XYZ file of C-alpha atoms in Angstrom:
535
model
C 18.130 -3.751 -12.357
C 16.512 -0.665 -10.876
C 17.629 0.084 -7.329
C 15.186 0.878 -4.552
C 14.279 4.557 -4.290
C 15.822 6.501 -1.398
C 13.486 7.978 1.195
C 14.102 11.465 -0.188
C 14.933 11.432 -3.908
C 15.490 14.527 -6.041
C 12.630 17.027 -5.787
C 11.546 19.237 -8.706
C 8.731 21.692 -9.274
C 6.895 22.912 -12.359
C 5.684 26.480 -12.023
C 5.482 28.190 -8.638
C 6.010 25.908 -5.636
C 3.325 25.533 -3.010
C 3.938 22.368 -1.008
C 7.638 22.512 -1.861
C 8.154 26.188 -1.011
C 11.459 26.638 0.776
C 12.956 23.390 -0.485
C 15.555 25.442 -2.359
C 16.660 27.039 0.914
C 17.039 24.164 3.373
C 16.799 20.382 3.440
C 14.158 20.451 6.170
C 11.923 23.332 7.223
C 11.976 23.496 11.013
C 9.292 25.588 12.706
C 11.031 28.999 12.449
C 11.902 28.438 8.787
C 8.422 27.073 8.091
C 6.838 30.248 9.482
C 9.304 32.399 7.559
C 8.419 30.674 4.268
C 4.671 30.151 4.703
C 3.694 32.710 7.332
C 1.268 32.324 10.235
C -2.015 30.451 9.953
C -5.296 31.679 11.408
C -7.751 29.095 12.817
C -11.004 28.379 11.009
C -14.352 27.086 12.214
C -15.500 23.608 11.278
C -17.980 24.695 8.618
C -15.525 27.263 7.242
C -12.974 24.504 6.856
C -15.475 22.192 5.169
C -16.528 24.940 2.759
C -12.893 25.671 1.922
C -12.217 22.001 1.166
C -15.360 21.848 -0.963
C -14.560 25.003 -2.949
C -11.101 23.735 -3.902
C -12.474 20.221 -4.562
C -9.918 18.707 -2.198
C -9.811 14.937 -2.430
C -7.717 12.442 -0.528
C -4.255 12.121 -2.068
C -3.566 8.631 -0.789
C -5.228 6.816 -3.682
C -8.950 6.581 -2.940
C -9.666 10.229 -3.768
C -12.584 10.614 -1.342
C -13.892 14.232 -1.046
C -12.329 15.707 2.087
C -15.230 18.030 2.924
C -17.634 15.091 3.132
C -15.298 13.225 5.456
C -14.837 16.311 7.638
C -18.579 16.916 7.967
C -19.283 13.254 8.643
C -16.792 13.146 11.527
C -18.074 16.392 13.015
C -21.725 15.314 12.812
C -20.976 11.917 14.330
C -18.995 13.496 17.192
C -21.776 15.968 17.973
C -24.461 13.324 17.789
C -22.593 11.003 20.167
C -21.218 13.753 22.391
C -17.610 12.579 22.144
C -14.336 14.168 21.094
C -13.168 13.141 17.622
C -9.640 12.027 16.772
C -7.444 13.286 13.934
C -5.065 10.843 12.223
C -2.489 11.704 9.561
C -1.716 8.704 7.379
C 1.931 9.008 6.428
C 2.319 5.294 5.750
C 3.791 5.125 2.274
C 4.676 1.510 1.689
C 4.774 1.068 -2.067
C 8.316 0.751 -3.397
C 7.451 3.293 -6.120
C 5.941 6.039 -3.883
C 7.884 8.733 -2.028
C 5.817 11.952 -2.170
C 4.466 11.735 1.393
C 7.849 10.610 2.692
C 9.403 13.689 1.095
C 6.795 15.993 2.653
C 7.202 14.477 6.128
C 10.987 14.629 5.918
C 11.234 18.115 4.448
C 7.992 19.981 5.308
C 6.481 18.268 8.368
C 4.962 21.472 9.753
C 2.857 22.006 6.645
C 1.212 18.650 7.298
C 0.771 19.458 10.979
C -0.781 22.817 10.045
C -3.601 21.088 8.210
C -4.081 18.447 10.884
C -4.112 20.999 13.720
C -6.591 23.180 11.817
C -8.974 20.231 11.727
C -8.331 19.256 15.346
C -9.052 22.760 16.627
C -12.106 23.218 14.412
C -13.700 19.981 15.646
C -12.519 20.102 19.244
C -10.319 17.025 18.923
C -7.962 16.264 21.779
C -5.961 13.489 20.122
C -3.687 13.668 17.068
C -1.779 10.660 15.748
C 0.621 10.618 12.801
C 1.116 7.157 11.291
C 4.506 6.453 9.679
C 6.486 3.391 8.658
C 10.040 4.644 8.111
C 12.733 5.627 10.555
C 13.394 8.900 8.723
C 9.745 9.971 8.793
C 9.427 9.016 12.448
C 12.445 11.151 13.366
C 11.271 14.149 11.351
C 7.698 14.105 12.649
C 8.711 13.546 16.274
C 11.092 16.488 15.961
C 8.281 18.613 14.481
C 5.942 17.783 17.369
C 8.685 18.686 19.840
C 9.321 21.981 18.026
C 5.661 22.870 18.586
C 5.687 21.735 22.202
C 3.243 18.910 21.492
C 3.436 15.599 23.330
C 1.339 12.673 24.491
C 1.158 13.718 28.142
C -2.118 13.128 29.962
C -2.411 16.790 30.922
C -1.791 18.081 27.390
C -4.647 20.048 25.807
C -3.916 18.081 22.634
C -2.255 14.694 22.984
C -0.073 14.164 19.925
C 2.191 11.275 19.041
C 3.725 9.302 16.183
C 2.632 5.716 15.514
C 5.376 3.682 13.803
C 4.263 0.557 11.950
C 6.092 -1.991 9.748
C 6.656 -1.180 6.078
C 3.929 -3.290 4.499
C 1.430 -2.605 1.734
C -1.563 -3.310 3.982
C -0.229 -1.054 6.748
C -1.353 1.989 4.783
C -5.009 0.948 4.869
C -7.024 3.219 7.147
C -8.397 0.301 9.140
C -4.889 -1.114 9.651
C -3.570 2.178 10.981
C -6.516 2.632 13.339
C -6.144 -0.919 14.611
C -2.456 -0.388 15.337
C -3.140 2.899 17.163
C -5.525 0.976 19.393
C -2.740 -1.476 20.241
C -3.503 -4.233 17.742
C -1.558 -5.512 14.731
C -1.219 -3.218 11.718
C -3.475 -5.325 9.528
C -7.104 -4.758 8.542
C -9.810 -6.217 10.808
C -12.217 -8.755 9.409
C -15.092 -6.278 9.244
C -15.382 -2.957 7.467
C -16.261 -0.020 9.722
C -16.384 3.663 8.814
C -13.609 5.535 10.631
C -15.786 8.641 10.517
C -18.216 6.909 12.862
C -16.089 4.379 14.746
C -12.343 4.897 14.562
C -9.573 5.211 17.143
C -10.863 4.031 20.511
C -14.342 3.846 19.010
C -14.422 7.644 18.512
C -15.242 9.384 15.205
C -11.897 9.742 13.437
C -10.788 12.085 10.673
C -8.120 10.096 8.856
C -6.514 11.338 5.686
C -3.269 11.244 3.759
C -0.300 13.465 4.628
C -0.400 15.417 1.359
C -4.124 16.069 1.838
C -3.518 17.899 5.129
C -0.643 19.846 3.551
C -2.869 20.945 0.664
C -5.511 22.082 3.155
C -2.907 24.188 4.962
C -1.872 25.886 1.714
C -5.494 26.662 0.805
C -6.248 28.000 4.297
C -3.347 30.456 3.964
C -3.917 31.765 0.461
C -7.699 31.338 0.177
C -9.788 29.412 -2.358
C -9.629 32.085 -5.085
C -5.858 32.264 -5.189
C -5.586 28.496 -4.748
C -7.881 28.081 -7.770
C -5.610 30.217 -9.961
C -3.242 27.240 -10.195
C -4.182 24.164 -12.191
C -7.536 23.167 -13.656
C -10.807 24.832 -12.698
C -12.391 21.556 -11.578
C -9.217 20.157 -9.955
C -7.302 23.219 -8.802
C -3.920 23.302 -7.126
C -0.867 21.125 -7.496
C -0.167 17.402 -7.323
C 2.842 15.601 -5.881
C 4.085 12.783 -8.135
C 6.812 10.160 -7.771
C 8.362 9.404 -11.163
C 10.597 6.337 -11.459
C 10.896 3.209 -13.582
C 12.801 3.597 -16.866
C 13.927 7.174 -16.206
C 17.345 8.792 -16.001
C 16.433 10.807 -12.894
C 13.917 9.312 -10.458
C 12.244 12.192 -8.661
C 9.349 13.588 -6.685
C 7.840 16.497 -8.561
C 5.175 19.056 -7.703
C 3.153 20.037 -10.770
C -0.050 22.023 -11.336
C -2.969 19.905 -12.493
C -3.364 20.146 -16.256
C 0.327 19.717 -17.104
C 0.791 17.182 -19.938
C 1.963 13.809 -18.662
C 4.470 13.723 -21.522
C 6.204 16.819 -20.109
C 6.546 15.232 -16.663
C 8.127 12.141 -18.216
C 10.568 14.278 -20.215
C 11.714 16.070 -17.065
C 12.618 12.732 -15.506
C 14.422 11.499 -18.617
C 11.938 8.827 -19.689
C 12.235 7.167 -23.126
C 10.775 9.348 -25.904
C 8.360 6.552 -26.814
C 7.795 4.391 -23.731
C 6.281 0.979 -24.206
C 3.816 1.777 -21.464
C 3.393 3.884 -18.336
C 2.070 2.543 -15.062
C -0.036 5.263 -13.456
C -1.119 5.354 -9.819
C 1.407 2.882 -8.449
C 1.175 -0.874 -7.993
C -2.563 -0.630 -7.372
C -2.844 1.414 -10.541
C -3.271 0.964 -14.286
C -1.099 0.851 -17.382
C -1.544 3.196 -20.329
C 0.200 2.711 -23.677
C 2.540 5.075 -25.537
C -0.193 6.522 -27.757
C -2.358 7.320 -24.752
C 0.492 9.106 -22.964
C 0.259 11.947 -25.494
C -3.434 12.438 -24.660
C -3.115 12.397 -20.871
C -2.712 15.356 -18.549
C -1.984 15.275 -14.849
C -5.426 15.155 -13.277
C -7.633 12.534 -11.733
C -10.361 12.921 -14.335
C -8.008 12.944 -17.338
C -6.140 9.823 -16.278
C -9.413 8.031 -15.522
C -10.711 8.997 -18.975
C -7.733 7.426 -20.796
C -7.788 4.246 -18.720
C -5.140 5.255 -16.204
C -5.267 6.254 -12.552
C -3.816 9.064 -10.449
C -3.965 6.781 -7.408
C -1.046 7.309 -5.053
C 0.708 9.618 -7.518
C 3.324 7.172 -8.833
C 4.249 7.362 -12.539
C 6.410 4.547 -13.947
C 7.339 4.318 -17.641
C 9.035 1.266 -19.140
C 11.120 1.214 -22.312
C 10.658 -0.764 -25.497
C 13.535 -3.154 -24.743
C 12.019 -4.926 -21.749
C 9.274 -7.537 -21.475
C 6.234 -5.788 -19.959
C 4.694 -9.039 -18.746
C 7.941 -10.000 -17.045
C 8.097 -6.580 -15.386
C 4.510 -6.983 -14.225
C 5.212 -10.487 -12.923
C 7.835 -9.111 -10.516
C 5.259 -6.675 -9.153
C 2.547 -9.363 -9.005
C 4.847 -11.594 -6.958
C 5.590 -8.729 -4.568
C 1.879 -7.932 -4.219
C 1.225 -11.581 -3.366
C 3.904 -11.481 -0.665
C 2.312 -8.349 0.807
C -0.930 -10.117 1.752
C -1.791 -9.882 5.445
C -2.508 -13.614 5.301
C -6.019 -13.478 6.706
C -8.434 -13.352 3.735
C -8.548 -16.454 1.538
C -9.197 -14.636 -1.775
C -6.131 -12.491 -1.058
C -3.520 -14.820 0.418
C -4.512 -17.683 -1.876
C -5.740 -15.753 -4.910
C -2.837 -13.337 -5.357
C -0.126 -16.039 -5.333
C -2.288 -18.046 -7.737
C -2.541 -15.031 -10.044
C 1.229 -14.520 -9.936
C 1.787 -18.212 -10.715
C -0.673 -17.914 -13.591
C 1.174 -14.944 -15.047
C 4.396 -16.913 -14.682
C 2.740 -19.811 -16.520
C 1.870 -17.466 -19.389
C 5.510 -16.436 -19.670
C 6.507 -20.085 -19.479
C 4.364 -21.086 -22.459
C 1.185 -22.119 -20.635
C -0.938 -21.006 -23.570
C -4.596 -19.906 -23.564
C -5.419 -22.059 -20.529
C -2.931 -20.105 -18.394
C -4.379 -16.808 -19.632
C -7.923 -17.819 -18.749
C -6.767 -18.995 -15.335
C -5.238 -15.575 -14.559
C -8.385 -13.773 -15.669
C -10.541 -16.046 -13.532
C -8.393 -15.563 -10.429
C -8.358 -11.772 -10.883
C -12.161 -11.744 -11.083
C -12.503 -13.963 -8.031
C -10.374 -11.904 -5.624
C -12.168 -8.592 -6.154
C -14.486 -7.203 -3.466
C -13.784 -10.162 -1.176
C -11.072 -8.877 1.162
C -10.897 -6.951 4.423
C -9.045 -4.100 2.676
C -8.373 -2.755 -0.816
C -5.208 -4.809 -1.413
C -6.857 -7.652 -3.377
C -8.941 -5.183 -5.400
C -5.952 -3.007 -6.279
C -3.802 -6.008 -7.127
C -6.514 -7.462 -9.360
C -6.875 -4.100 -11.112
C -3.141 -4.059 -11.796
C -3.222 -7.591 -13.238
C -6.250 -6.923 -15.444
C -4.685 -3.696 -16.696
C -1.488 -5.549 -17.574
C -3.374 -8.055 -19.707
C -5.338 -5.267 -21.413
C -2.452 -2.873 -22.088
C 0.069 -5.259 -23.673
C -2.053 -7.318 -26.039
C 0.707 -7.810 -28.633
C 3.157 -9.128 -26.069
C 0.426 -11.226 -24.493
C -0.353 -12.800 -27.862
C 3.346 -13.496 -28.448
C 3.583 -15.372 -25.143
C 0.227 -17.136 -25.311
C 0.225 -18.104 -28.992
C 3.937 -18.094 -29.810
C 7.360 -18.454 -28.269
C 7.354 -15.210 -26.322
C 8.328 -11.626 -27.085
C 12.070 -12.374 -27.039
C 12.918 -9.482 -24.730
C 14.596 -9.790 -21.325
C 13.208 -8.486 -18.055
C 15.236 -5.418 -17.111
C 13.710 -5.034 -13.644
C 13.063 -1.297 -14.037
C 10.045 -1.168 -11.715
C 11.432 -0.488 -8.228
C 10.907 -3.009 -5.470
C 12.304 -3.196 -1.978
C 15.632 -4.949 -1.562
C 15.161 -8.644 -2.182
C 11.688 -7.995 -3.596
C 10.182 -7.616 -0.115
C 9.509 -4.868 2.356
C 12.476 -4.340 4.688
C 10.752 -5.742 7.758
C 9.282 -8.886 6.232
C 6.730 -8.792 9.041
C 3.104 -8.615 7.849
C 1.260 -6.652 10.476
C 4.303 -6.624 12.705
C 3.225 -9.740 14.566
C 5.466 -12.592 15.608
C 3.154 -14.968 13.775
C 4.365 -13.611 10.438
C 7.640 -13.310 8.553
C 9.940 -15.949 7.079
C 8.855 -19.562 7.293
C 10.165 -21.585 10.224
C 8.726 -24.961 9.262
C 8.503 -27.390 6.388
C 5.707 -29.897 5.914
C 6.271 -33.265 4.235
C 4.010 -35.875 2.618
C 4.854 -39.551 3.177
C 3.712 -41.108 -0.109
C 3.836 -44.618 1.345
C 0.985 -43.620 3.672
C -0.982 -41.053 1.684
C -4.362 -42.329 0.459
C -5.620 -39.164 -1.219
C -8.253 -38.212 1.351
C -7.708 -34.533 0.429
C -8.220 -33.215 3.952
C -4.837 -31.464 3.881
C -5.941 -29.264 0.954
C -9.107 -28.284 2.825
C -7.260 -27.353 6.017
C -4.057 -25.905 4.508
C -4.833 -24.554 1.014
C -1.867 -22.151 1.336
C 0.405 -25.175 0.781
C -1.577 -28.054 -0.682
C -3.590 -28.303 -3.858
C -4.911 -31.567 -5.225
C -3.954 -32.842 -8.639
C -6.265 -34.487 -11.161
C -5.645 -37.812 -9.418
C -6.858 -36.429 -6.078
C -3.434 -36.501 -4.411
C -1.404 -33.457 -3.220
C 0.675 -31.827 -5.950
C 3.701 -31.260 -3.678
C 5.746 -33.625 -1.545
C 7.248 -30.946 0.694
C 6.736 -27.201 1.143
C 7.587 -24.282 3.400
C 4.794 -23.313 5.804
C 3.988 -19.577 5.996
C 4.296 -18.465 9.605
C 0.722 -17.209 9.674
C -0.413 -20.736 8.716
C 1.652 -22.735 11.232
C -1.356 -23.483 13.448
C -3.299 -24.751 10.456
C -0.347 -26.878 9.343
C -0.255 -28.524 12.758
C -3.995 -29.148 12.526
C -3.553 -30.724 9.090
C -0.903 -33.079 10.493
C -3.104 -34.073 13.386
C -6.223 -34.632 11.276
C -4.674 -36.546 8.373
C -6.569 -39.892 8.470
C -3.569 -41.781 7.026
C -0.949 -40.090 9.256
C 0.885 -39.164 6.059
C 2.022 -35.667 7.082
C 4.877 -34.494 9.259
C 6.366 -31.111 10.172
C 10.035 -30.366 10.646
C 11.324 -27.217 12.330
C 13.557 -25.173 10.039
C 14.950 -22.769 12.656
C 18.721 -22.859 13.237
C 18.209 -23.961 16.855
C 16.335 -27.064 15.821
C 18.232 -30.262 16.612
C 15.627 -32.625 15.274
C 12.022 -32.612 14.003
C 9.983 -31.719 17.059
C 6.494 -30.829 15.882
C 5.512 -34.218 14.451
C 2.052 -34.620 15.930
C -0.321 -36.735 13.836
C -3.492 -37.978 15.551
C -4.905 -41.440 15.021
C -8.394 -41.775 13.632
C -11.217 -41.698 16.145
C -11.956 -45.025 17.743
C -8.359 -46.271 17.673
C -7.903 -45.353 21.285
C -4.752 -43.198 21.562
C -2.501 -40.608 19.959
C 0.737 -41.388 18.242
C 3.509 -38.891 18.810
C 5.904 -39.176 15.865
C 9.542 -38.398 16.504
């Protein structure tokens, strides 16, 4: 089984280093060493900065790939129009088990990231800078970097700067989640989609981008667009930070110029000569097969053209001796667990998709395959963030990339290969915190709900109120007799108990302090005069 990646794995570079300059000298570039390696940085005006970002075709390196110059201009225009100071936010939340590039940059070159962020803050007149992180190591490194520059969150500071630490969860990295947490709320997406460029932190226009994006901007501001464009492809100049893991001898973060063959990157990490497939872009990414690997180069456009995705920069090959559907099932189950638990298509659909993929592996046949396809279609474009969309894309790519194995499982007795577990997950398959959004209402289940079959009459109200737990069978009765209640659904479970017309449900507390069932609160039907408090 593949172990979880460390915060700072081995770092390599192809060609001349840019973001990783100085990594061969010290483990972490403090401010004096940073200035010695990269030199001073002159400020730029807002339009100068936007033109620079446009000339180098700088796009967000967190996965979405939105043009940075458009975001910069949108924030500046909105701030001027409203007459308010904008806010700059660095998103260093890297919460996929297979991604470490931003974590490496924050731990080893934090001042390069701050250079880019401070350039933007000064150009736009921002007075607030927030760096979002999720790991203890990144928090320590970035707080030390702010202190080295004399930056703090004091009220009298010309620029108030601080680090926002959130739980390690997939949804924490969403822009809306980070903004919500900075404003004092939970680190989960709100129910409505609002442009951060117009209404971000504290309602102010907010420039929010990925840590590597700000670092790339700092490099370009130092060396200029012409010299920056001498590296990589003409339409996607510069370098890219990749995290390579999976079935490799040496998991690593590697800085490569755009245009380098993907095959060469895999060889550097010790991947199989003929991988069965390569997952590109991370766990919200897409699979490409072995034949396609030879055609692909490291660039957003090239990977898109061959059916892959640059995404968050994660590259994960798997070997020929593992079951690709079984590997994907482990990821699908983790993605389901990472739901924030607030959008039905996500917190119901993703577990259903994972169960469907498990049914395929268990011999469910064509019906199981069609069920997975239907669920994947249904969850897209229906959530408060990109998690359901990215998860659905991963599932659909899995079914498309491994057609031979899929046929063996759907039409035969399976592919006959074991699941090696080469795709990295957090210990135990979950994020270390186990706290979606960081709220006390989430985390491990504390309750179990039971059905008393001697009372149940198949009204079906429990499935309407608590679909996270209950589904109805063909006979109209619940398909489970007892189940754990997700903590985010405890209030709904209590409501289901109270509203069951037959009083057939009960809840028992599963916490170690519980001496006896204490939340048994069914309500009698209206017109019967009183409540019954079960004990």
